[in-house]
Amino acid sequence: MSVTRRAHAKLNVFLHVVGARDDGYHEIETVILPLELHDVVRAEAADEFTVTVSGARAGELARAGGEALVDSAARAWAHETGRASPDAAIAVDKRIPVAAGLGGGSADAAATIRVLDELHRTDLSTETLLGIAAAVGSDVPALLLGGPVYADGRGDRVTPVHAQTTAWVVVPASFAVRTPDAYRWWDARAESGPDPGAVIAALEAGNDEILGPAIFNDLQFAVAARHPEISDTIAALLDAGALGAVMSGSGPTVVALARHLAHADQIAQAVPGAFVTSGPPRTMGPPSGVV
Ligand code: C5P
């Protein structure tokens, strides 16, 4: 008996930092778009709880400290259901770049909660699943819900939004950025940009010409000040014809909007290390697509 799900990466089409909170987090307003790019998470009933990782990015993940979020998601699910252990062998096929601002670890954690709920037929309510997700990490509820969302609070309060399919060029960096560092660097300036209204309206309408210049990330200035490669990559993508380009989440991955997949391919050829994906995933369906 096993259950397998796709764990979709995300990008932040918009991220506005409202301000620092007393609990060590920051109040944010963000628009999260899940992507076709995905890991695969499989849970098989087992007496002993294990997590194994394979796939193209497994080595990268091991160097970054392993799948800690999968471990804590499985334990949080077990705790919620009154079990001593998740009673499962979890296997992750890792394809999403690690510590990149693409939500790979959070996506795996969200998929872990889903596959355990299905494997053990606990049939928890969406509200309970979201509560488990929020305890694991700020991005996990958005990725558990699946589909594009507007998120506020520390990113854990999620509201579905409608989005037409958009084509993206993704450029991972050769270095990682830790999320707490990105927020700490923002604190030094504490300047905030616009609100997300224009981005949400453009996503809903599928208006790429308006969406391109409206994509935005308050953390970008702070991270790019330490890592000028980010600004260089954005400039290269815009030179190659992207409608807009921005750092995703806490970075350092840069994402750029294209008119369609063929246009994205053309832009990607001009920027070393770039690849093409789209979002939201066609295969997703509610809530996140059984493989
Ligand atoms: O929620 P998560 O564990 O992913 O957050 C990691 C760290 O990133 C937090 O401990 C905090 O330092 C920072 N963070 C933040 N504000 C947010 C989300 C994360 O300051 N909204």
XYZ file of C-alpha atoms and ligand atoms in Angstrom:
312
model
C 0.000 0.000 0.000
C 1.518 3.328 -1.040
C 0.402 6.832 -1.992
C 2.339 9.119 -4.348
C 1.884 12.849 -4.943
C 3.574 15.610 -6.834
C 5.093 18.336 -4.677
C 4.982 21.453 -6.841
C 7.544 24.254 -6.552
C 6.273 27.824 -6.265
C 7.318 31.295 -7.113
C 6.294 34.503 -5.408
C 4.821 36.695 -8.118
C 4.596 39.383 -5.460
C 6.009 39.763 -1.938
C 5.393 42.831 0.196
C 6.981 42.952 3.668
C 4.612 44.944 5.879
C 6.896 44.963 8.923
C 8.669 43.004 11.653
C 6.500 41.263 14.287
C 7.197 40.648 17.962
C 7.449 36.858 17.442
C 10.535 36.989 15.184
C 8.538 36.727 11.937
C 7.535 39.438 9.483
C 4.036 40.355 8.443
C 3.842 39.861 4.675
C 1.419 40.035 1.756
C 2.368 37.632 -1.002
C 0.975 36.017 -4.140
C 2.174 32.450 -4.592
C 1.993 30.630 -7.916
C 2.624 26.856 -7.960
C 4.679 25.643 -10.935
C 4.811 22.551 -13.166
C 8.308 21.955 -11.727
C 7.885 19.365 -8.957
C 9.385 16.774 -6.654
C 7.583 13.465 -6.122
C 6.744 12.249 -2.611
C 5.723 8.661 -1.916
C 4.624 7.113 1.392
C 4.504 3.368 1.977
C 3.102 1.760 5.112
C 6.022 0.641 7.348
C 6.666 -0.179 11.004
C 9.639 2.131 11.108
C 9.556 5.812 10.045
C 12.203 6.552 7.410
C 12.837 9.325 4.886
C 14.957 8.607 1.797
C 15.866 11.040 -0.961
C 16.836 10.275 -4.564
C 16.796 12.264 -7.797
C 18.771 14.926 -9.616
C 18.995 17.299 -6.638
C 19.497 14.708 -3.851
C 23.194 15.563 -3.398
C 22.425 19.281 -3.208
C 19.796 18.571 -0.557
C 22.170 16.397 1.502
C 24.759 19.201 1.500
C 22.068 21.661 2.650
C 21.177 19.467 5.653
C 18.605 16.993 4.249
C 14.818 16.862 4.302
C 14.257 18.319 7.789
C 10.860 19.724 6.782
C 9.591 16.300 5.624
C 10.659 14.851 8.947
C 8.901 17.558 10.953
C 5.795 17.433 8.731
C 5.490 13.659 9.250
C 5.979 13.990 13.005
C 3.483 16.891 13.221
C 0.926 14.790 11.294
C 1.516 11.819 13.655
C 1.160 14.052 16.712
C -2.147 15.489 15.419
C -3.557 11.989 14.805
C -2.393 10.630 18.184
C 0.168 8.214 16.735
C 3.583 7.575 18.224
C 5.103 7.448 14.720
C 4.094 8.284 11.107
C 4.309 4.492 10.408
C 5.572 5.093 6.895
C 8.619 4.945 4.680
C 8.710 8.257 2.807
C 10.639 8.566 -0.441
C 11.331 11.932 -2.049
C 12.414 12.276 -5.692
C 14.183 15.644 -5.495
C 14.169 17.807 -8.631
C 13.484 21.342 -7.334
C 16.621 23.461 -6.679
C 17.384 23.549 -2.932
C 17.395 26.670 -0.664
C 16.466 28.692 -3.728
C 13.237 30.540 -2.876
C 11.207 28.012 -4.913
C 9.527 26.378 -1.918
C 10.921 22.877 -2.567
C 11.267 21.875 1.089
C 7.861 23.353 1.926
C 6.258 21.581 -1.061
C 7.703 18.248 0.093
C 6.410 18.908 3.627
C 2.921 19.745 2.303
C 2.872 16.603 0.117
C 4.050 14.518 3.091
C 1.075 15.660 5.171
C -1.271 14.790 2.268
C 0.203 11.342 1.517
C 0.176 10.325 5.192
C -3.452 11.438 5.535
C -4.351 9.350 2.471
C -2.146 6.343 3.303
C -3.598 5.952 6.790
C -7.084 7.113 5.738
C -7.272 9.662 8.543
C -9.295 12.000 6.339
C -8.426 15.137 8.310
C -10.317 18.330 7.421
C -8.590 20.924 5.247
C -8.558 23.252 8.269
C -6.698 20.654 10.367
C -4.256 19.898 7.528
C -3.567 23.642 7.158
C -2.961 23.886 10.922
C -0.372 21.084 10.755
C 1.204 22.789 7.726
C 1.462 26.173 9.483
C 3.273 24.544 12.411
C 5.910 23.186 9.986
C 6.692 26.425 8.102
C 5.199 29.671 6.808
C 5.067 28.536 3.138
C 3.648 25.070 3.813
C -0.099 25.975 4.043
C -0.025 27.667 0.604
C 1.590 24.614 -0.972
C -0.718 22.212 0.837
C -3.791 23.997 -0.479
C -2.427 23.783 -4.027
C -3.365 26.342 -6.673
C -2.441 30.034 -6.696
C -3.017 31.863 -3.413
C -2.816 35.271 -1.805
C -1.170 34.796 1.607
C -0.793 37.178 4.512
C 0.100 36.958 8.214
C 3.574 35.372 8.139
C 2.503 33.805 4.827
C 0.461 31.094 6.550
C -3.016 32.630 6.072
C -4.034 31.594 2.590
C -6.834 32.606 0.226
C -7.150 30.980 -3.232
C -6.920 33.350 -6.210
C -7.589 32.662 -9.870
C -4.664 32.691 -12.313
C -4.425 32.037 -16.034
C -1.489 29.885 -17.143
C 1.756 31.868 -17.409
C 5.180 30.866 -18.786
C 8.312 31.473 -16.693
C 12.059 31.357 -17.049
C 13.762 30.213 -13.833
C 17.420 30.978 -13.099
C 18.789 29.260 -9.969
C 21.949 30.764 -8.458
C 25.182 28.995 -7.581
C 24.767 30.010 -3.917
C 21.987 29.644 -1.305
C 20.279 32.301 0.820
C 18.857 31.444 4.245
C 15.343 32.851 4.738
C 16.075 34.437 8.170
C 19.051 36.278 6.614
C 16.905 37.735 3.817
C 14.410 39.102 6.368
C 17.194 40.370 8.655
C 18.774 42.223 5.729
C 15.354 43.761 4.936
C 15.184 44.984 8.582
C 18.231 47.194 8.015
C 16.217 49.361 5.601
C 12.602 48.441 6.466
C 11.203 49.934 3.268
C 8.060 48.484 1.713
C 6.720 48.576 -1.812
C 3.186 48.564 -3.271
C 0.156 46.407 -2.455
C -0.688 43.260 -4.453
C -3.921 44.455 -6.135
C -2.459 44.983 -9.611
C -0.712 41.589 -9.643
C -3.834 39.695 -8.556
C -5.971 41.474 -11.183
C -3.398 40.810 -13.950
C -3.058 37.105 -12.996
C -6.840 36.668 -13.019
C -7.183 38.369 -16.388
C -4.107 36.627 -17.834
C -2.784 40.045 -18.889
C 0.967 39.459 -19.250
C 1.714 43.021 -20.389
C 0.392 44.372 -17.076
C 1.683 41.459 -14.979
C 5.296 41.748 -16.198
C 6.090 45.213 -14.801
C 3.935 44.568 -11.674
C 5.796 41.508 -10.333
C 7.631 42.628 -7.219
C 9.584 41.457 -4.166
C 10.486 43.627 -1.157
C 13.256 41.177 -0.146
C 15.028 41.573 -3.487
C 16.754 44.869 -2.711
C 18.189 43.548 0.568
C 19.418 40.245 -0.896
C 20.720 41.733 -4.168
C 22.727 44.300 -2.177
C 24.777 41.329 -0.836
C 24.624 39.306 -4.046
C 24.948 41.574 -7.139
C 24.603 38.469 -9.368
C 20.846 38.736 -8.752
C 20.618 42.193 -10.353
C 22.867 41.014 -13.211
C 20.578 38.039 -13.880
C 17.473 40.257 -13.837
C 19.094 42.657 -16.307
C 20.088 39.762 -18.601
C 16.535 38.379 -18.584
C 14.999 41.779 -19.375
C 17.566 42.313 -22.154
C 16.541 38.938 -23.584
C 12.930 40.139 -23.819
C 11.288 39.060 -20.522
C 8.138 41.050 -19.635
C 9.328 41.288 -16.029
C 11.913 39.624 -13.767
C 12.150 39.334 -9.999
C 13.843 37.355 -7.230
C 11.485 34.659 -5.872
C 10.744 34.535 -2.122
C 13.879 34.912 -0.019
C 15.962 34.103 -3.104
C 18.331 33.772 -4.685
C 16.489 32.246 -7.683
C 15.366 34.797 -10.265
C 12.163 34.245 -12.257
C 11.060 36.029 -15.405
C 7.692 36.226 -17.119
C 7.483 35.317 -20.822
C 4.579 35.663 -23.286
C 4.342 31.894 -23.841
C 6.531 28.774 -23.606
C 8.304 29.328 -26.947
C 9.152 32.891 -25.872
C 10.393 31.519 -22.535
C 12.643 29.009 -24.384
C 14.110 31.846 -26.416
C 14.864 33.919 -23.271
C 16.285 30.879 -21.456
C 18.783 30.269 -24.267
C 20.269 33.723 -23.636
C 20.854 33.201 -19.892
C 23.220 30.457 -18.606
C 21.600 27.940 -16.231
C 18.046 29.059 -17.051
C 15.166 26.631 -17.528
C 11.501 26.981 -18.450
C 8.373 26.058 -16.525
C 4.783 27.279 -16.258
C 2.151 27.717 -13.615
C -0.290 26.909 -12.228
C 0.256 23.203 -13.099
C -2.328 21.783 -15.488
C -2.269 18.430 -13.721
C -2.864 19.907 -10.305
C -6.636 19.804 -9.781
C -7.837 20.039 -6.225
C -5.866 19.758 -4.075
C -2.421 18.894 -5.537
C -2.439 16.042 -8.022
C -1.922 12.342 -7.328
C 0.809 11.040 -9.652
O 8.344 29.830 8.674
P 9.721 29.424 8.334
O 10.253 28.371 9.277
O 9.908 29.057 6.916
O 10.613 30.717 8.562
C 12.014 30.656 8.685
C 12.512 31.979 9.211
O 12.347 33.004 8.231
C 11.812 32.497 10.450
O 12.365 31.962 11.628
C 12.035 33.990 10.331
O 13.343 34.340 10.760
C 11.969 34.228 8.840
N 10.603 34.601 8.403
C 10.153 35.874 8.708
N 8.884 36.241 8.312
C 8.114 35.411 7.601
C 8.577 34.117 7.268
C 9.835 33.746 7.685
O 10.836 36.675 9.353
N 6.904 35.817 7.213
